[in-house]
Coordinates of C-alpha atoms and ligand atoms in Angstrom, one line a residue:
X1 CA -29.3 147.3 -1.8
X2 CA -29.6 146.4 1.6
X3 CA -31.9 143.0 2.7
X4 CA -33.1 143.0 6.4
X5 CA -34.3 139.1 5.8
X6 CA -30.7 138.3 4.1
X7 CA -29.5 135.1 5.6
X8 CA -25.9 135.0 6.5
X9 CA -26.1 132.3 9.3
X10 CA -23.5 129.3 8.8
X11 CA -23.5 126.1 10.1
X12 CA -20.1 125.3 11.4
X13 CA -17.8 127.9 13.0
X14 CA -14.7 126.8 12.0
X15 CA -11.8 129.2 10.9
X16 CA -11.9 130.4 7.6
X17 CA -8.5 128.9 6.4
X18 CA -10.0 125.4 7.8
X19 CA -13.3 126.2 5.7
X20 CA -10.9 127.4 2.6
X21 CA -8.6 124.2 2.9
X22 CA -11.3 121.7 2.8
X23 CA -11.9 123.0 -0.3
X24 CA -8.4 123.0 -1.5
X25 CA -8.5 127.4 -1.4
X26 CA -6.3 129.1 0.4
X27 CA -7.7 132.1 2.9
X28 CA -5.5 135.0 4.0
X29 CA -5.0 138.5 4.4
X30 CA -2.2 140.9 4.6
X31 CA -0.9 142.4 7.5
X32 CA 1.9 144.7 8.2
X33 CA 4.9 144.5 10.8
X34 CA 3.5 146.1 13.7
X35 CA -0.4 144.4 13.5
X36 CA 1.4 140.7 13.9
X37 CA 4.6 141.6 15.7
X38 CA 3.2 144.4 18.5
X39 CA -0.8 143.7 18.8
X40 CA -0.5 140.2 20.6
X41 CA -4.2 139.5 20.4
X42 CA -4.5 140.3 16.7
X43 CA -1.3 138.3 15.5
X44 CA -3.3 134.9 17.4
X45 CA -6.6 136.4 15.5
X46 CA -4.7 136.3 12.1
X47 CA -2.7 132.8 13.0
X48 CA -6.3 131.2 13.6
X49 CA -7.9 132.5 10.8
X50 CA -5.4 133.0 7.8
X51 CA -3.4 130.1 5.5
X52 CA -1.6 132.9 4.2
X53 CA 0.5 135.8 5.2
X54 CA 1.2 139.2 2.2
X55 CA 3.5 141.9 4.1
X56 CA 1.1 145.6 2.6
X57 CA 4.4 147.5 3.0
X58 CA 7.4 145.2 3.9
X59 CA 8.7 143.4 0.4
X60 CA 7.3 147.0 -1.3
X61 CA 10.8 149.0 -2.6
X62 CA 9.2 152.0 -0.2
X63 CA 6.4 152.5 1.8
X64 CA 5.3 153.9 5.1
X65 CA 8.1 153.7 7.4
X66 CA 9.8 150.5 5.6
X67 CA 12.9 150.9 3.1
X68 CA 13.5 147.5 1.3
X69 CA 15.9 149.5 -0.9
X70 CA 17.5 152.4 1.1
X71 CA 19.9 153.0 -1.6
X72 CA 20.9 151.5 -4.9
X73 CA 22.9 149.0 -3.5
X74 CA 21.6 148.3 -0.5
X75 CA 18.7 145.8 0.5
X76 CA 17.3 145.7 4.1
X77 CA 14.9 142.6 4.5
X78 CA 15.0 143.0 8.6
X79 CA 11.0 143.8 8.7
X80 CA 9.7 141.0 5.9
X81 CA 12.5 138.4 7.6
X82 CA 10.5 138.4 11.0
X83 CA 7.2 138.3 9.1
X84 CA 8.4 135.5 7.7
X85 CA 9.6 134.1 10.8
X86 CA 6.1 134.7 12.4
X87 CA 4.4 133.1 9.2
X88 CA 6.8 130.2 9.8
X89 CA 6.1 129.8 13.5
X90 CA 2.4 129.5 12.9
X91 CA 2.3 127.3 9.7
X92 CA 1.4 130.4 7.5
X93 CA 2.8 130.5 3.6
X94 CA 4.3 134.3 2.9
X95 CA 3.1 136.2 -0.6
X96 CA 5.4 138.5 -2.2
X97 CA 4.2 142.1 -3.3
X98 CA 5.3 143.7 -5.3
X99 CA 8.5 143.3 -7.4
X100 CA 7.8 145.5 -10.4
X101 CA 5.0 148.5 -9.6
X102 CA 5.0 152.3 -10.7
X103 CA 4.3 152.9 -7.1
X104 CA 5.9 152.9 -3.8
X105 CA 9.4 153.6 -5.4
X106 CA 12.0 155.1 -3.1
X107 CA 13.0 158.7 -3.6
X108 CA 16.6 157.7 -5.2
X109 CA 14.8 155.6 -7.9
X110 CA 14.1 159.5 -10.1
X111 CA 17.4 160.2 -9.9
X112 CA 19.1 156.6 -10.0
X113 CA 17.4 155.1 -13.1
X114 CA 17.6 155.9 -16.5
X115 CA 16.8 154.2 -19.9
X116 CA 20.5 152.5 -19.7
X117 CA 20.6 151.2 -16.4
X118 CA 16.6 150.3 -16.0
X119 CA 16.9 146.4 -16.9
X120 CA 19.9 146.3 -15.0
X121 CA 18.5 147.6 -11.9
X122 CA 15.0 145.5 -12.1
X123 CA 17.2 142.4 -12.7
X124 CA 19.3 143.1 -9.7
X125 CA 16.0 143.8 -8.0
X126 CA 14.2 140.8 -8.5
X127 CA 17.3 138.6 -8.6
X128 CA 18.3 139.5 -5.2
X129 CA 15.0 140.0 -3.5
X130 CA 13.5 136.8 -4.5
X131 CA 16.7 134.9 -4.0
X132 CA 16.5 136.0 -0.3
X133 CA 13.4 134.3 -0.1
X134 CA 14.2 131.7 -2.5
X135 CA 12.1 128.7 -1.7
X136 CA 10.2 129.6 0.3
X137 CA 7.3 132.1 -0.8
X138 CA 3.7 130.7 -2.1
X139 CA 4.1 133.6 -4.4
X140 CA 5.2 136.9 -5.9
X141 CA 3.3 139.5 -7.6
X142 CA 6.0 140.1 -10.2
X143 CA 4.4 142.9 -11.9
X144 CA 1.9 144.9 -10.4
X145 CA -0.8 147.0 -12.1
X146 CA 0.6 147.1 -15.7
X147 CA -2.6 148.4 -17.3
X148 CA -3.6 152.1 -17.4
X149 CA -5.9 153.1 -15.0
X150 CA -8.5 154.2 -17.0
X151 CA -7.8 152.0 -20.4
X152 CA -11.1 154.1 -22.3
X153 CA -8.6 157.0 -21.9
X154 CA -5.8 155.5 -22.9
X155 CA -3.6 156.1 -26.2
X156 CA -1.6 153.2 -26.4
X157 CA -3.1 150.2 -28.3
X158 CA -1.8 147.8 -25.7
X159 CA -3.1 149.8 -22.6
X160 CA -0.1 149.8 -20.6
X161 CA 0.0 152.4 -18.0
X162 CA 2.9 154.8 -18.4
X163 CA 5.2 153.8 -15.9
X164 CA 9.3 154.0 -15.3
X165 CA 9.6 150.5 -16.4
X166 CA 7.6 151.3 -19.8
X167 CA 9.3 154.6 -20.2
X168 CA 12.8 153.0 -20.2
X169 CA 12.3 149.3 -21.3
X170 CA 9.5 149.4 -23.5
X171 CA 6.4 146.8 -23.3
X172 CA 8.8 144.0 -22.9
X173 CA 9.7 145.2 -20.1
X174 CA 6.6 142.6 -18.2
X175 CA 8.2 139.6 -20.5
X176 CA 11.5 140.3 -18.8
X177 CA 10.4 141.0 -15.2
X178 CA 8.6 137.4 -15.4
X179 CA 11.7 135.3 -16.7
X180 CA 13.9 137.0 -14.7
X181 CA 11.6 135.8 -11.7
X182 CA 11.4 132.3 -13.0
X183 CA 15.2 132.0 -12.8
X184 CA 15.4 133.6 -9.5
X185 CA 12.7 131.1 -7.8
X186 CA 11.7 128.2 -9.8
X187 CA 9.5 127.3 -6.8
X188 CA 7.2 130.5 -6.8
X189 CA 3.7 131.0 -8.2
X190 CA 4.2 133.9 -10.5
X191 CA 1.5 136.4 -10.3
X192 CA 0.6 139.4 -12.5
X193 CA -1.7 141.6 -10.2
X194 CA -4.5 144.4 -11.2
X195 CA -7.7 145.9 -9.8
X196 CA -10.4 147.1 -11.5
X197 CA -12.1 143.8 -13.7
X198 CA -14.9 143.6 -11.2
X199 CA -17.7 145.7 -12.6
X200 CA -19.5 146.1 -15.6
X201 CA -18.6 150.2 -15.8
X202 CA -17.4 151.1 -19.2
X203 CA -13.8 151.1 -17.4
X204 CA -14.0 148.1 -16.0
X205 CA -14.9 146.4 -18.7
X206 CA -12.1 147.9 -21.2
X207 CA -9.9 147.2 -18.1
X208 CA -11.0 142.8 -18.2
X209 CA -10.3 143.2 -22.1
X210 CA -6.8 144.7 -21.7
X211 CA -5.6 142.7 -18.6
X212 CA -6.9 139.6 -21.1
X213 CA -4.9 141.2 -24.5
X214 CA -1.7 141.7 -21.7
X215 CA -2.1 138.1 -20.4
X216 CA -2.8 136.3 -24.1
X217 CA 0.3 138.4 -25.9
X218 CA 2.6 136.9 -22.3
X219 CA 1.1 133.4 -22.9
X220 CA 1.9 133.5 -27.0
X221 CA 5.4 134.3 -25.9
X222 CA 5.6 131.7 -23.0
X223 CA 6.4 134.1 -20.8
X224 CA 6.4 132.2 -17.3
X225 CA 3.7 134.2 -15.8
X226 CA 1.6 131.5 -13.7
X227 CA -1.4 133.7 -12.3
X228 CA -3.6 136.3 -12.0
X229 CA -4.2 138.0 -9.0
X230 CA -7.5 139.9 -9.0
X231 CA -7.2 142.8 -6.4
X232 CA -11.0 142.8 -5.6
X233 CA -11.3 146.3 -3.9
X234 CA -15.0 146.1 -3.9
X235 CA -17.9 148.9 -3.3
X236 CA -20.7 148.5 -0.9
X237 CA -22.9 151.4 -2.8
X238 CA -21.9 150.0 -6.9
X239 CA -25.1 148.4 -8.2
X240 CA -23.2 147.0 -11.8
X241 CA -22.2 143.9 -10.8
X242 CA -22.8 141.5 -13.4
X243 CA -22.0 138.0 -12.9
X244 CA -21.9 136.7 -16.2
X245 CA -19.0 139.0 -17.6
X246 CA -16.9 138.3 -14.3
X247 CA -17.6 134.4 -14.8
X248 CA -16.8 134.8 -18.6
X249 CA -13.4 136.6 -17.5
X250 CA -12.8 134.2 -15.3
X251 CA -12.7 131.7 -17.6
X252 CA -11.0 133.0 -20.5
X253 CA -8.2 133.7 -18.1
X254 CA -8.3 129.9 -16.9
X255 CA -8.4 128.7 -20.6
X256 CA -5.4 130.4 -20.4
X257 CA -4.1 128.0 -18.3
X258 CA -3.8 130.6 -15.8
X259 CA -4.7 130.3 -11.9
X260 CA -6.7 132.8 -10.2
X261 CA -6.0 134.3 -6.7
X262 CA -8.1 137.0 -5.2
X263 CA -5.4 138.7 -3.8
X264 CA -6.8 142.3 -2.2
X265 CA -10.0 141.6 -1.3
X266 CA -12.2 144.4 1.0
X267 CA -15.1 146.1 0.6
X268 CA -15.0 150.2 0.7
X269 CA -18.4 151.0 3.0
X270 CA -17.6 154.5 3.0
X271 CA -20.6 155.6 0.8
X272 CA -22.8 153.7 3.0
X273 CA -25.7 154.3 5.7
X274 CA -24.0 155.3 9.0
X275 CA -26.0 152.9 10.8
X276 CA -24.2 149.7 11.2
X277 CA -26.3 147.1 11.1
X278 CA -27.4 148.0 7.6
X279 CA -24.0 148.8 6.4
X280 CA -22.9 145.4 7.9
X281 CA -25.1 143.7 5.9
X282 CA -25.2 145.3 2.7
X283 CA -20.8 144.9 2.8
X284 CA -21.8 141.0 4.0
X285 CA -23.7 140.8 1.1
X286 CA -21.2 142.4 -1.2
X287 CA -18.5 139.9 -0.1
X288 CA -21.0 136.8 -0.4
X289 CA -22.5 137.7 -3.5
X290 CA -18.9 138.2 -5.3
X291 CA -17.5 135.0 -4.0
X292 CA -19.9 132.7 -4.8
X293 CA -19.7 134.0 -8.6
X294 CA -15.6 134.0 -8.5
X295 CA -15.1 131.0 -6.5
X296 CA -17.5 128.8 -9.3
X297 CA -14.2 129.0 -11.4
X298 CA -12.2 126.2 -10.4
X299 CA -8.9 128.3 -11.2
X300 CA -9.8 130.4 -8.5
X301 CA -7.1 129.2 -5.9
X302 CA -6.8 131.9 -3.1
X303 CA -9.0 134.7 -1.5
X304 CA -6.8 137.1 0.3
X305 CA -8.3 140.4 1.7
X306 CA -6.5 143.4 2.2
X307 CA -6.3 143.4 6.1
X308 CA -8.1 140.9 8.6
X309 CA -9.5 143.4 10.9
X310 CA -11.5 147.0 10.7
X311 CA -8.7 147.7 13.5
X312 CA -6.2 147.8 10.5
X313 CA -7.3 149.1 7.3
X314 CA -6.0 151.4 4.5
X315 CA -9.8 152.6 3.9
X316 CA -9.6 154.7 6.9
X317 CA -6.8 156.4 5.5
X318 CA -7.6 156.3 2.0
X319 CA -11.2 156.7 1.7
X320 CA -13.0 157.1 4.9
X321 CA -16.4 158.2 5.8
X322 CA -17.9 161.8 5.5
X323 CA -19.8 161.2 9.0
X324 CA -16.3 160.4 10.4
X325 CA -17.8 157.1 11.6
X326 CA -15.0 154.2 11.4
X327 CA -14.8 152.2 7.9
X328 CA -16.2 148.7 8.4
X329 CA -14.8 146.8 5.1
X330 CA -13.3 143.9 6.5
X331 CA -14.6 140.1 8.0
X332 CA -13.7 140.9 11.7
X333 CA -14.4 144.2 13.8
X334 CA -12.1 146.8 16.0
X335 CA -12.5 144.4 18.3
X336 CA -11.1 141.0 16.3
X337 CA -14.9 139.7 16.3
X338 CA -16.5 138.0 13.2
X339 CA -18.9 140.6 11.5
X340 CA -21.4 139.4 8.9
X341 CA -18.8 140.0 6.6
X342 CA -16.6 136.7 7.9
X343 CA -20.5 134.5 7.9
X344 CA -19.8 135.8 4.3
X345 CA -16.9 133.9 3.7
X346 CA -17.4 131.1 5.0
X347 CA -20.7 130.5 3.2
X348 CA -18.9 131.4 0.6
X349 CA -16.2 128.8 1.3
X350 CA -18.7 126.2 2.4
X351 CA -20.7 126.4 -0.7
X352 CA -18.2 126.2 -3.1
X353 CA -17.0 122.6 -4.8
X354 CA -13.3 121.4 -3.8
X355 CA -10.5 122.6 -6.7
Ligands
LIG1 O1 3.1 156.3 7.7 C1 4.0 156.9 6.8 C2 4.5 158.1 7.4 O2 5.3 157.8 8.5 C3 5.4 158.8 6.4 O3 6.0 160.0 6.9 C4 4.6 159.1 5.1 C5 5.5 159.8 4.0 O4 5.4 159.1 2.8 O5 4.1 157.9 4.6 C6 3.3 157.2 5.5 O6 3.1 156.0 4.8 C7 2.2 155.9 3.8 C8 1.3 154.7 4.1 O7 0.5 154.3 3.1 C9 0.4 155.1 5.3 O8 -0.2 156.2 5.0 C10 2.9 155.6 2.5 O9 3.7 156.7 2.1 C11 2.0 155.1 1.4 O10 2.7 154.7 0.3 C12 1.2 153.9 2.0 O11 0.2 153.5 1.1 C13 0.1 152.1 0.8 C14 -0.1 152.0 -0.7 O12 -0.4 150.7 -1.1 C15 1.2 152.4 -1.4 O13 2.2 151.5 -1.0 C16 -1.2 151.6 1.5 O14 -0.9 151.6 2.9 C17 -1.4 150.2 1.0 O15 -2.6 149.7 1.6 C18 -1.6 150.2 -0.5 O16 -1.9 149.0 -1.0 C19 -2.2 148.9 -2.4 C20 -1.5 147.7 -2.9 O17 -0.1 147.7 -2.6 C21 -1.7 147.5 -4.4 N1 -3.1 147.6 -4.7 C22 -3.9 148.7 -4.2 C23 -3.7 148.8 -2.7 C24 -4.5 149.9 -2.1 O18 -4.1 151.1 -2.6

């Protein structure tokens, strides 16, 4: 697993959307309101390195202290409007997440939203949301994480995960989201977004085939859905990775005439040695070793990882380490330096052919 003699040197030190760009990919991360608007240094830290700006709470109907949707009626875009404005000031494009998800509803939604009203209230969801922003987003994940979480366990033919939006609109309900999007910004790269079609695990695998069915059966019935955005929350201690299914997914999805975006990406290191050297290098390796695989497809557009800096990461929360040592699963430390982890990337980025 881990390769003292590993080489991770680069030759040119240049930011990583600079690296990206001369290869026609876009690099970013997301960020939430506080990290670019209150931490001075680490706002200049994301300007310099990132293409592309995804609010991880702000354009969510709920989530952490942010309420997009306070009430049925009401809409309150005051945090994602001055990400935007910060994106704008620094020539960063802003990426939508997440219109249609299972998660991060607000508390009213249970009470509020029924079988009769449900294509209502998505429509005047995504109608009004994406009309704010009309024009000006690279992209939206229109529907996020469709497909059950564990799709071995499932009993639904299809796979879909039992959601709301399934219980009250049936399986068309992904159809409708999409062409209600396409109306409401002609302009915006429509994504559908899911984890979990990294691996060669038995779920991960039945996860690539139903994320494929879900994306061939949209395609058949021209649904506009544009992309797929692979989440890419990666493992520093899983020892499946095989590169031939990933490239062969890859490509069935661009035969699709699909892009790609890698739209989540980190690495979860807390499973790994506490010393940090060694778990540096074996999440460096991780990163390196999965992008030079993923970025080979040509329909691979974006690499987006979930956070810039260790300072700010939902793995501390979410899964940190047993040894209570800080989580490491991101290219630049506490301190807003480049770990091994950003050499990774821009090999990665440097190696790779121009779109
Ligand atoms: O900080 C608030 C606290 O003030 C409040 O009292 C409490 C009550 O709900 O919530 C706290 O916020 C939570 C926040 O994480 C910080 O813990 C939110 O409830 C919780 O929903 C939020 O989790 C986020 C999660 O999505 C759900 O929105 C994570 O930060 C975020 O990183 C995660 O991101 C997801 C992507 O959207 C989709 N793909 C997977 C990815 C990781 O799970």
């Amino acid at each position: 697993m881990d390769n003292p003699s590993r080489d991770f040197s680069i030759t040119e030190w240049l930011p990583l959307r600079e690296l990206a760009a001369d290869k026609d990919i876009i690099f970013g991360a997301s960020a939430r309101y506080n990290q670019v608007i209150s931490d001075e240094q680490f706002a200049a830290l994301f300007a310099q390195e990132c293409s592309v700006l995804v609010p991880e709470w702000e354009l969510k109907w709920s989530a952490g202290d942010y309420q997009l949707r306070p009430s049925p009626n009401e809409f309150d875009f005051s945090a994602a409007d001055t990400m935007l404005d910060f994106a704008q000031t620094h020539n960063l494009q802003f990426r939508g997440h997440a219109l249609v998800w299972h998660e991060s509803l607000p508390q009213w939604f249970q009470q509020v939203v029924n079988h009769q009203n449900a294509e209502k209230v998505m429509k005047h969801h995504i109608e009004t949301v994406m009309g704010h922003y009309r024009g000006r987003m690279h992209s939206w994940d229109v529907v996020n994480e469709a497909i059950d979480y564990d799709p071995i366990a499932s009993q639904r033919a299809d796979r879909l995960r039992q959601t709301p939006w399934l219980q009250f609109l049936g399986p068309d309900y992904i159809d409708l989201a999409f062409r209600i999007a396409a109306r409401a910004d002609p302009d915006a790269l429509l994504v559908y977004n899911d984890f979990g079609v990294d691996y060669n695990t038995a779920m991960d695998k039945a996860k690539r085939r139903a994320v494929l069915g879900l994306l061939k059966r949209l395609k058949t019935k021209g649904t506009p859905v544009h992309a797929l955005g692979i989440q890419a929350h990666l493992h520093g201690d899983s020892l499946d990775f095989d590169p031939k299914s990933l490239r062969q997914f890859l490509k069935d999805v661009a035969a699709l005439d699909l892009k790609i975006l890698i739209t989540e990406m980190d690495v979860n290191d807390s499973q790994l040695p506490r010393d940090i050297q060694r778990r540096d290098r074996i999440v460096a390796g991780v990163y390196e070793d999965y992008l030079s695989v993923v970025l080979d497809e040509p329909a691979v557009i974006a690499v987006i990882t979930w956070g810039l800096s260790d300072r700010y990461t939902y793995l501390s929360e979410f899964h940190p380490r047993s040894d209570h040592q800080p989580v490491r699963p991101l290219p630049m430390d506490t301190n807003l330096q480049p770990k091994l982890a950003w050499n990774a990337l821009a090999r990665a980025f440097q190696q790779t052919r121009k779109r």
